[in-house]
Coordinates of C-alpha atoms in Angstrom, one line a residue:
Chain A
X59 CA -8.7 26.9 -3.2
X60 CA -5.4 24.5 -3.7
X61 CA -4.8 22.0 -0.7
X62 CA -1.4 21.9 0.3
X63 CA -0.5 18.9 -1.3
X64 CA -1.2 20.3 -5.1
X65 CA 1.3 23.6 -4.2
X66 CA 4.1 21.8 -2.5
X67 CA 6.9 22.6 -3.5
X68 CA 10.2 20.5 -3.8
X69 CA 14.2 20.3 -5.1
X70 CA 13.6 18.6 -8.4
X71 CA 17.1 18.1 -8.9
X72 CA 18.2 15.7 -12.0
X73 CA 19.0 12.3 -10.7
X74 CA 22.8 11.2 -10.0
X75 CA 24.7 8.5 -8.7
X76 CA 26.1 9.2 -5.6
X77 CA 30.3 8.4 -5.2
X78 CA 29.2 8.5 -1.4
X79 CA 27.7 5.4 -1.8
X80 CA 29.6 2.1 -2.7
X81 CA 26.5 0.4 -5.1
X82 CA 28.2 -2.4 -6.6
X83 CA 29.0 -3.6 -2.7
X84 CA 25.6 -3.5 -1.2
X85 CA 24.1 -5.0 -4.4
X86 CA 26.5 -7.7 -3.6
X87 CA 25.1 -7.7 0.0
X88 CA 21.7 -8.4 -1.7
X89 CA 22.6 -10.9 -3.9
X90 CA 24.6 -12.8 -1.3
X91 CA 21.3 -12.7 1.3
X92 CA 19.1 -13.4 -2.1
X93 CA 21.1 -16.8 -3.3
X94 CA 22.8 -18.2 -0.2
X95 CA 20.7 -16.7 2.9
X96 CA 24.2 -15.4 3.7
X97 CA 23.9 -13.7 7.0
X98 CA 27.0 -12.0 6.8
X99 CA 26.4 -10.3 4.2
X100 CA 23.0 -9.1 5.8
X101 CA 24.6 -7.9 8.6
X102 CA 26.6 -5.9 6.6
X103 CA 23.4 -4.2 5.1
X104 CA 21.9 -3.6 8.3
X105 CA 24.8 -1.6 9.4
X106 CA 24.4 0.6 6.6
X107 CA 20.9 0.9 6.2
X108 CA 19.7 0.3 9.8
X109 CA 20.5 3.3 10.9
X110 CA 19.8 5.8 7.8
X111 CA 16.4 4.2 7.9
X112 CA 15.9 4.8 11.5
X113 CA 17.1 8.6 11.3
X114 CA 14.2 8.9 8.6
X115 CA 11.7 7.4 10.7
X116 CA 12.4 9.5 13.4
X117 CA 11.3 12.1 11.4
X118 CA 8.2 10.6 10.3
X119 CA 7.3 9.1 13.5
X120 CA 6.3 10.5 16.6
X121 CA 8.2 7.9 19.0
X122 CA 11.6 6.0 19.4
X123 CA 9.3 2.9 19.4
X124 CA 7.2 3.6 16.1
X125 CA 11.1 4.2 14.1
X126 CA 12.6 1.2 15.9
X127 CA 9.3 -0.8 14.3
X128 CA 10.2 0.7 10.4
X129 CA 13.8 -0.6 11.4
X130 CA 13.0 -4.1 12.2
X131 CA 9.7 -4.2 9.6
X132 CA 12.1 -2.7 6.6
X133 CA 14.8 -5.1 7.2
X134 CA 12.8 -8.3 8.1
X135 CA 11.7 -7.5 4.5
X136 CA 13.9 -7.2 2.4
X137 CA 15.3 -10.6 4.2
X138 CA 12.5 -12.4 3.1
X139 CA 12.2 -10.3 0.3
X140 CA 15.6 -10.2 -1.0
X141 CA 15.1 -12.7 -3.9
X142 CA 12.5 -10.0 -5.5
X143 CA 15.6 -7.7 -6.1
X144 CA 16.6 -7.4 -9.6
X145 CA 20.0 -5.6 -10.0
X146 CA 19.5 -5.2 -13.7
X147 CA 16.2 -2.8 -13.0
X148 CA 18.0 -1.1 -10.4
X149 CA 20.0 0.2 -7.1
X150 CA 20.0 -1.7 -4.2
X151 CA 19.5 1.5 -2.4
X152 CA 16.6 2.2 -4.5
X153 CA 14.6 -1.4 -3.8
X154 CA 16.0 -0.8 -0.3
X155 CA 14.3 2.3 0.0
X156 CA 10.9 1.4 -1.9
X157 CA 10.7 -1.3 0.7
X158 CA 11.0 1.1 3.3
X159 CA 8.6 3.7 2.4
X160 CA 5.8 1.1 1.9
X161 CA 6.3 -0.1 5.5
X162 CA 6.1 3.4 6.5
X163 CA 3.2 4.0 4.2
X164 CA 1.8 1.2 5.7
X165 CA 2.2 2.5 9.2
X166 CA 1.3 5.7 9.1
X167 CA -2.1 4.7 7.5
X168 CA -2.3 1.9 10.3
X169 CA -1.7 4.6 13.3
X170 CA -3.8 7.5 11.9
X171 CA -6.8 5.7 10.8
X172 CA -6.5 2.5 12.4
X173 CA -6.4 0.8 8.8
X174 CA -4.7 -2.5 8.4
X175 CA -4.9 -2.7 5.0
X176 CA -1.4 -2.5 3.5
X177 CA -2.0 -1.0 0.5
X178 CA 1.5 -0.1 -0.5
X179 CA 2.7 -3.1 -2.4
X180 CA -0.3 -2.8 -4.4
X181 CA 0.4 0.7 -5.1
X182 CA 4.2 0.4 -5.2
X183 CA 4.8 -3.0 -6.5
X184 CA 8.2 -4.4 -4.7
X185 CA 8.3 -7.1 -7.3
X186 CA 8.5 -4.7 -10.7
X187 CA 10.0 -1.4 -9.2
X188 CA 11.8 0.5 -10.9
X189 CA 12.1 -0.8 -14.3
X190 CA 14.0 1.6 -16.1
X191 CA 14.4 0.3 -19.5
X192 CA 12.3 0.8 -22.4
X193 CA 11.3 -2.6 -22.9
X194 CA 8.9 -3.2 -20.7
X195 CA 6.3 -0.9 -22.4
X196 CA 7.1 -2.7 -25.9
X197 CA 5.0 -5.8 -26.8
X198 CA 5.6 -8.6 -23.9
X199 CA 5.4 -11.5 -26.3
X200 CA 8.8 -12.1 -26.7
X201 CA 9.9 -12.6 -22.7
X202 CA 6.8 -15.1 -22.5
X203 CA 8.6 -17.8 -23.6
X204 CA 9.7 -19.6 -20.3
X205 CA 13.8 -19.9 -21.6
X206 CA 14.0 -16.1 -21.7
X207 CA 12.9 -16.0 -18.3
X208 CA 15.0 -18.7 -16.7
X209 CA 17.8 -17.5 -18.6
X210 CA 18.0 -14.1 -16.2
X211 CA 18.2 -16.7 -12.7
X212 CA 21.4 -16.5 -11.6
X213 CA 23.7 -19.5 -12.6
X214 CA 23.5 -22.0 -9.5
X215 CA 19.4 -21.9 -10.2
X216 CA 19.3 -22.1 -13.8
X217 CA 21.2 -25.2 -13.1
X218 CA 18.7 -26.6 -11.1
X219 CA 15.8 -25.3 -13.0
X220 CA 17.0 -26.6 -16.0
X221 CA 17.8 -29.9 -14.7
X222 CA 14.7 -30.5 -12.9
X223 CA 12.1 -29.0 -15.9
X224 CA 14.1 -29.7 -18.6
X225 CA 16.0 -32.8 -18.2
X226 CA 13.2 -34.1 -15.9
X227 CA 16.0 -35.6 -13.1
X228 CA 14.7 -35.9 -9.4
X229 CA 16.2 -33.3 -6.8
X230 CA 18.1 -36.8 -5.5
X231 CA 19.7 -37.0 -8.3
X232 CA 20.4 -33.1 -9.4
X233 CA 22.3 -33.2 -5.8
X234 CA 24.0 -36.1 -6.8
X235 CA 25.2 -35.0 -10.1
X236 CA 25.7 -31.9 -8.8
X237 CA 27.3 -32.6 -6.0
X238 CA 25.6 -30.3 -3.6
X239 CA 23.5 -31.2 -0.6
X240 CA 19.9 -32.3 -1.4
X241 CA 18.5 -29.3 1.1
X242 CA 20.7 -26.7 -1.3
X243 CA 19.2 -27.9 -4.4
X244 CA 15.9 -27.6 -2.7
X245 CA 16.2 -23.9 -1.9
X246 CA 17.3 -23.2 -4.8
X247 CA 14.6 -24.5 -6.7
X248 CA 12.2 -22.5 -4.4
X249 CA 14.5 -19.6 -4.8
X250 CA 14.3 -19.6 -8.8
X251 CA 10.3 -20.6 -8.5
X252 CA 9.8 -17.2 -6.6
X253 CA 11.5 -15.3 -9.2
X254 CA 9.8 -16.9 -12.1
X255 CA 6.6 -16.4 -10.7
X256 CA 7.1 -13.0 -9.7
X257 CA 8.4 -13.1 -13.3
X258 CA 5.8 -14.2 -15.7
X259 CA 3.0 -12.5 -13.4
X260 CA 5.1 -9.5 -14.5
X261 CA 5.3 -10.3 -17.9
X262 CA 1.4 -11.8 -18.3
X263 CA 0.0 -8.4 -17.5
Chain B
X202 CA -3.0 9.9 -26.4
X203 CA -2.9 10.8 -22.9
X204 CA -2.7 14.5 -22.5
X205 CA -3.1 15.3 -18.9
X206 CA -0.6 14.4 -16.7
X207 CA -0.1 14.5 -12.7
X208 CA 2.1 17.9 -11.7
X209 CA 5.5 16.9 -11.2
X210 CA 5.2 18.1 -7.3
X211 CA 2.2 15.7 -7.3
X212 CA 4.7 12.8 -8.6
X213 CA 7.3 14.0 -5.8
X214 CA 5.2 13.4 -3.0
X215 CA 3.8 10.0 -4.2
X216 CA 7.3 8.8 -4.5
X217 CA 8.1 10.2 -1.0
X218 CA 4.6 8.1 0.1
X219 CA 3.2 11.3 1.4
X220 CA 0.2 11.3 -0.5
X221 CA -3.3 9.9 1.1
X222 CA -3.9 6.3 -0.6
X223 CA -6.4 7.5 -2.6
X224 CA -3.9 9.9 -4.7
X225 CA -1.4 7.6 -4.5
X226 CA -3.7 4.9 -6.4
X227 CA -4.7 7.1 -8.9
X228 CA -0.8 8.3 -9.6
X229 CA -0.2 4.5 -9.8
X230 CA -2.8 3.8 -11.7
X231 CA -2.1 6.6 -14.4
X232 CA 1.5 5.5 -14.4
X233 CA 0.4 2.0 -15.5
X234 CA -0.9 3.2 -18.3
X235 CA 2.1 5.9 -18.9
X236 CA 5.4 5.5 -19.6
X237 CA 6.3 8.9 -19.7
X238 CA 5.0 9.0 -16.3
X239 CA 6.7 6.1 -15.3
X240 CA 10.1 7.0 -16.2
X241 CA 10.2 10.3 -14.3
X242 CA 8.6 8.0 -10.9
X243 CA 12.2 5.9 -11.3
X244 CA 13.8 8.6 -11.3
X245 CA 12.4 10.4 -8.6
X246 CA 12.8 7.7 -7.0
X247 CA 16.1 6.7 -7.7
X248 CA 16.9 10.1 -6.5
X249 CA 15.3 9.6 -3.2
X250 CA 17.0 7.0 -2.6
X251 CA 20.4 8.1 -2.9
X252 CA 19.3 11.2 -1.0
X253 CA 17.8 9.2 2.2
X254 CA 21.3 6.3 1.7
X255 CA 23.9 9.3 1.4
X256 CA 26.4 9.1 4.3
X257 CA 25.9 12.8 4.5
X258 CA 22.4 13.1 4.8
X259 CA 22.9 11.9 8.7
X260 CA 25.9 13.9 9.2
X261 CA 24.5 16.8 8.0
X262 CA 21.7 16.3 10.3
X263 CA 24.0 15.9 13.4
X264 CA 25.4 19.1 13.2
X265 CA 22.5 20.9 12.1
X266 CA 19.8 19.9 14.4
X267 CA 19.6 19.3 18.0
X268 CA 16.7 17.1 18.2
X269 CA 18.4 14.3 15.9
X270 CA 21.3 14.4 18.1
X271 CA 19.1 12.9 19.6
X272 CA 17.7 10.7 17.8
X273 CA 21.4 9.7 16.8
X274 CA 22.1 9.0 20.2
X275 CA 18.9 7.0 20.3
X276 CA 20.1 4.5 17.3
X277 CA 23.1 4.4 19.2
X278 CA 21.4 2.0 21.7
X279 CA 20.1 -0.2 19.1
X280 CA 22.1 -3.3 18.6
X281 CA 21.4 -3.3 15.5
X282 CA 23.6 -6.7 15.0
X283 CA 21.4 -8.4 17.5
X284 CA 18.2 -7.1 15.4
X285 CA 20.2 -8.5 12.0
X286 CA 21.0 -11.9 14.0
X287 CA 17.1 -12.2 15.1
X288 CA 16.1 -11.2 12.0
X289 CA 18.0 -13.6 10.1
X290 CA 17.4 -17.0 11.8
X291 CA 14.1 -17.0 10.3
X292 CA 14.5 -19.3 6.9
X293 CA 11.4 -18.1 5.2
X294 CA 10.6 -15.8 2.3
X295 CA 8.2 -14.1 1.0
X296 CA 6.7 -15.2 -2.3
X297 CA 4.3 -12.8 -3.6
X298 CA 0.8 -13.9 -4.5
X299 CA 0.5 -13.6 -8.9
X300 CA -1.0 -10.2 -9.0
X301 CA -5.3 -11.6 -9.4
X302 CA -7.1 -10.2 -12.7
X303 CA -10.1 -8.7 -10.4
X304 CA -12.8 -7.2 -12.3
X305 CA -15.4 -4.9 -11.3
X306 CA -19.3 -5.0 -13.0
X307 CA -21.2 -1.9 -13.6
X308 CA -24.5 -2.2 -15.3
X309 CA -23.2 -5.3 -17.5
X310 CA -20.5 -3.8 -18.4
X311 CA -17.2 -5.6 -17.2
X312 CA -14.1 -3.5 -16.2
X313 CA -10.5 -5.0 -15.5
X314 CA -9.6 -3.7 -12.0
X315 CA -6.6 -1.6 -11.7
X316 CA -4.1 -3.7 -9.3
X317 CA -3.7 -0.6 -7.5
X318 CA -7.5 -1.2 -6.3
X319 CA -7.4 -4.9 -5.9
X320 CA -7.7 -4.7 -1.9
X321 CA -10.1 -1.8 -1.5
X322 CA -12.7 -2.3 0.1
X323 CA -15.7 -1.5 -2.0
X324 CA -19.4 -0.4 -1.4
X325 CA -22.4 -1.5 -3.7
X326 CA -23.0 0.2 -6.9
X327 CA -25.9 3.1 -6.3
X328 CA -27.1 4.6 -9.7
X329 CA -28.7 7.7 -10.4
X330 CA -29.9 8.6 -14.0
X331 CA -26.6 7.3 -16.5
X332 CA -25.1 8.0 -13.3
X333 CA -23.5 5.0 -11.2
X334 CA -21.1 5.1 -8.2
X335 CA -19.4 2.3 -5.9
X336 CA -17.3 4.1 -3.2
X337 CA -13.8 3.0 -2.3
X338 CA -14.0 2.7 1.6
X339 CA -10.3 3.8 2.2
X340 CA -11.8 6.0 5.6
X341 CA -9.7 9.3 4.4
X342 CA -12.2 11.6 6.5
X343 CA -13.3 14.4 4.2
X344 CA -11.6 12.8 1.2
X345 CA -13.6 10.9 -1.0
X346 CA -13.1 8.2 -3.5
X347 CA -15.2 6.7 -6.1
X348 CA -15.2 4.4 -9.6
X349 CA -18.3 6.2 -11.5
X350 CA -19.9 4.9 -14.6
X351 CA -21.1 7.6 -16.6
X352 CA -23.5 5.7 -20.0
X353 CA -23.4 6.4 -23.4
X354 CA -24.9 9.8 -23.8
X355 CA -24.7 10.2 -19.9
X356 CA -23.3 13.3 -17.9
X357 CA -22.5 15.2 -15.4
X358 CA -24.4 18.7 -14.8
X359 CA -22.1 22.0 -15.3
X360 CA -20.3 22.0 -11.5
X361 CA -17.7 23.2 -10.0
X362 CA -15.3 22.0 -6.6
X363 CA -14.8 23.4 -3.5
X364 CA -12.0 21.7 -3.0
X365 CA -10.0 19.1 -5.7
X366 CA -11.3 16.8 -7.9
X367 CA -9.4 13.9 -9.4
X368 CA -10.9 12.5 -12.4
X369 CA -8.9 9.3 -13.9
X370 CA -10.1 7.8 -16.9
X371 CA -9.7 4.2 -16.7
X372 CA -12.2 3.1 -19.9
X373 CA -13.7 5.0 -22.7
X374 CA -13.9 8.8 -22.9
X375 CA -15.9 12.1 -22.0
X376 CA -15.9 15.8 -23.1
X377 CA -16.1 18.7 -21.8
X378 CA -15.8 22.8 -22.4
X379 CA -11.4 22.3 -22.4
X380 CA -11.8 19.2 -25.0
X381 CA -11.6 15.9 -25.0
X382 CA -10.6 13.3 -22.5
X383 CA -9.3 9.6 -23.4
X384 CA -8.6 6.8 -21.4
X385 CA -5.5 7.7 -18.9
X386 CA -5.7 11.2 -18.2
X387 CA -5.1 12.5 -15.2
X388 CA -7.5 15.1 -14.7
X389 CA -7.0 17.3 -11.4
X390 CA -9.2 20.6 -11.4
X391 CA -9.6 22.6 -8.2
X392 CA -12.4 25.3 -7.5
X393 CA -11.3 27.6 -10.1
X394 CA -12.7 25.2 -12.6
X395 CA -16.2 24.7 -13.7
X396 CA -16.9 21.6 -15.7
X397 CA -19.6 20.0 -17.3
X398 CA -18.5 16.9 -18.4
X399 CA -20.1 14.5 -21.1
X400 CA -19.6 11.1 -22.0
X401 CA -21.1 10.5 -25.9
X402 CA -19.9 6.4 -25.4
X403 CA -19.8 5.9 -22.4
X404 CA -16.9 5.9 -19.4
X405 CA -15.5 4.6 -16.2
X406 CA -13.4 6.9 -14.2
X407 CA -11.9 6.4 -11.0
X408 CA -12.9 10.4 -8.7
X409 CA -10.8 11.3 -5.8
X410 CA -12.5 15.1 -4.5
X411 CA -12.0 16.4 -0.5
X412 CA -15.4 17.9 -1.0
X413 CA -19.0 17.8 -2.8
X414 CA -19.4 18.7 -6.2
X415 CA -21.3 22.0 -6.4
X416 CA -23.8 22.5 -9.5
X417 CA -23.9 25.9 -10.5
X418 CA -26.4 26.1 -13.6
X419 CA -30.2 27.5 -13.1
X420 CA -32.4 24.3 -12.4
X421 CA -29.6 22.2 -11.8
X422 CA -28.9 23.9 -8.4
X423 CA -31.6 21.9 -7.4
X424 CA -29.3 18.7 -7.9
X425 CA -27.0 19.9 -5.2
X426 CA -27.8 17.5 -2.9
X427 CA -26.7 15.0 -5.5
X428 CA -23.3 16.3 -5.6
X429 CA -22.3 14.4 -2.8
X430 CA -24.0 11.4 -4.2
X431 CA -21.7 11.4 -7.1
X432 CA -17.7 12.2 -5.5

């Protein structure tokens, strides 16, 4: 006897690029919230995404409360999470959504069998989604080297990755010769030390 | 090579996270070690994702549906700038932990864990014969989920399912009457099968089945009670 799980069946439509959805603007979004915690810009996103993602929930969830938690669990997520997204791998709406069907994976485990666990990033890795170029399955030892790596920051932290490492100067003096406020360089050293870790782990598999 | 694959339906409903953890893993885990696999999961998902984003999938369900009417008039009330605003005052981010190299020990024989598995909680290895089980405590009711060690020369008795079985192999390889089976097949037999399963050098598998294994071979009925010992 088949469960219903091995017999469902679904549209298995090719995959397309919507023209109902303006990508390049809410990858921008992302970026902005990614490199300069720009709250604008994350407003912006929540607009579009809040409630998409809550008009899904609904239908996953048996109360207003339970969807209005995916709401404010997805997008608290992909705030602190937003430095994870890697426009050359993908959509925004694609990381957007991975993010949201862990929290709702997550969930749903949590109120049917009381399990805490949350699995889903282990099973759906935020971090190294959707990689849809070949390369990743060829031989890794050419993106060890650390340049490669840095080299795929986005300008403002190679800057201050390269000065730092590199050149050795003190975050004093990057600001100075930078110009920039010693609490900018700062964050966007921890900015580009998340990304390489996230990374190398990726690549030292 | 890897010649068995999850159905493409199966692949569907992983990407839509409607699959119990325990199939979800497993699709995971075969993907790590598929490409082919892979690529059709982004896409899938890609195509989910426009699907679920597309202004038209509300609209569509405004006019279509009373009970989202509803639930449009319900996000209506959210202020969904206030949640943005609290949301975003909060200066910290997330940085993932480097993904640990766990590894697992069955009868000295070391095994690289899967990530997929890393925070499973897992029961101690039991052994039976060439036979050796540690059970995945994901608390799935009736489903069941299992590494098992089968030994050099070890197998399982001619059996067949009441319900699915899931066989991944994560290390070495096993035979059985439809051929041979190498490490990353994605093995999914249902009670039409019967199966008797051998492994000449030894394997480690990772079993997902919603019921016990039923022997079906003259003495080895006897063993019946051991069919639950085993998925």
């Amino acid at each position: 006897m088949q469960t219903s799980l091995l017999s469902k069946v679904t549209n298995d439509k090719p995959s397309h690029m919507s023209d109902n959805i303006n990508h390049p603007q809410l990858c921008e979004w992302l970026n902005a919230v990614a490199n300069s915690r720009d709250k604008k810009a994350f407003t912006q996103l929540f607009k579009f995404f809040g409630p998409k993602i809550h008009g899904i929930a609904r239908g996953k969830f048996p109360n207003e409360a339970q969807a209005s938690e995916v709401v404010q669990e997805t997008m608290s997520n992909v705030w602190r999470k937003s430095h994870l997204f890697d426009k050359d791998k993908g959509a925004a709406t694609t990381w957007v959504y991975t993010v949201m069907r862990n929290v709702t994976f997550d969930m749903l485990r949590k109120i049917k069998g009381n399990k805490e666990d949350n699995l889903s990033d282990d099973i759906w890795p935020i971090a190294e989604s959707m990689v849809s170029d070949d390369e990743s399955f060829d031989d890794h030892l050419e993106n060890k080297q650390l340049l490669t790596v840095i080299e795929k920051l986005p300008e403002a932290q190679q800057e201050v990755v390269k000065g730092f490492y590199f050149m050795e100067m003190s975050q004093e003096q990057l600001a100075e010769h930078l110009k920039l406020p010693l609490g900018t360089i700062k964050s966007r050293l921890r900015l580009a030390l998340a990304k390489l870790k996230v990374q190398l782990g990726e690549d030292n598999d | 090579m890897i010649k068995h694959h999850p159905k493409i339906e199966l692949i569907q409903a992983f990407v839509d996270g409607d699959l119990p953890a325990s199939l979800s893993a497993g699709i995971a885990m075969h993907a790590e070690m598929c490409s082919q696999c892979q690529q059709k999961i982004v896409q899938l998902t890609e195509h989910a994702a426009e699907v679920s984003f597309e202004e038209a999938f509300l609209d569509k369900f405004i006019v279509d549906d009373t009970s989202t009417i509803m639930s449009d008039s319900d996000s209506d009330d959210i202020d969904f700038e206030a949640m943005a605003e609290l949301i975003s005052q909060s200066n910290d981010i997330d940085i993932p932990e480097p993904a640990l190299d766990k590894s697992i020990v069955f009868n000295d024989k070391t095994y690289k864990l899967p990530k997929a598995l890393n925070n499973m909680p897992m029961s101690k290895i039991s052994n039976i014969g060439k036979l050796s089980r540690a059970r995945l405590q994901l608390d799935e009711n009736e489903i069941h989920t299992s590494l098992l060690q089968i030994e050099a020369g070890g197998g399982v008795p001619e059996h067949t399912h009441k319900g699915f079985e899931l066989t991944l192999l994560l290390d070495g390889s096993f035979h059985d009457e439809s051929g041979e089976y190498v490490k990353g097949d994605f093995i999914m037999l249902d009670g039409s099968h019967q199966h008797h399963p051998v492994s000449k050098e030894g394997c480690l598998c990772y079993t997902v089945a919603n019921d016990a294994l039923h022997f079906t071979q003259g003495i080895n009925k006897l063993l019946n009670p051991i069919g639950s010992f085993i998925y």
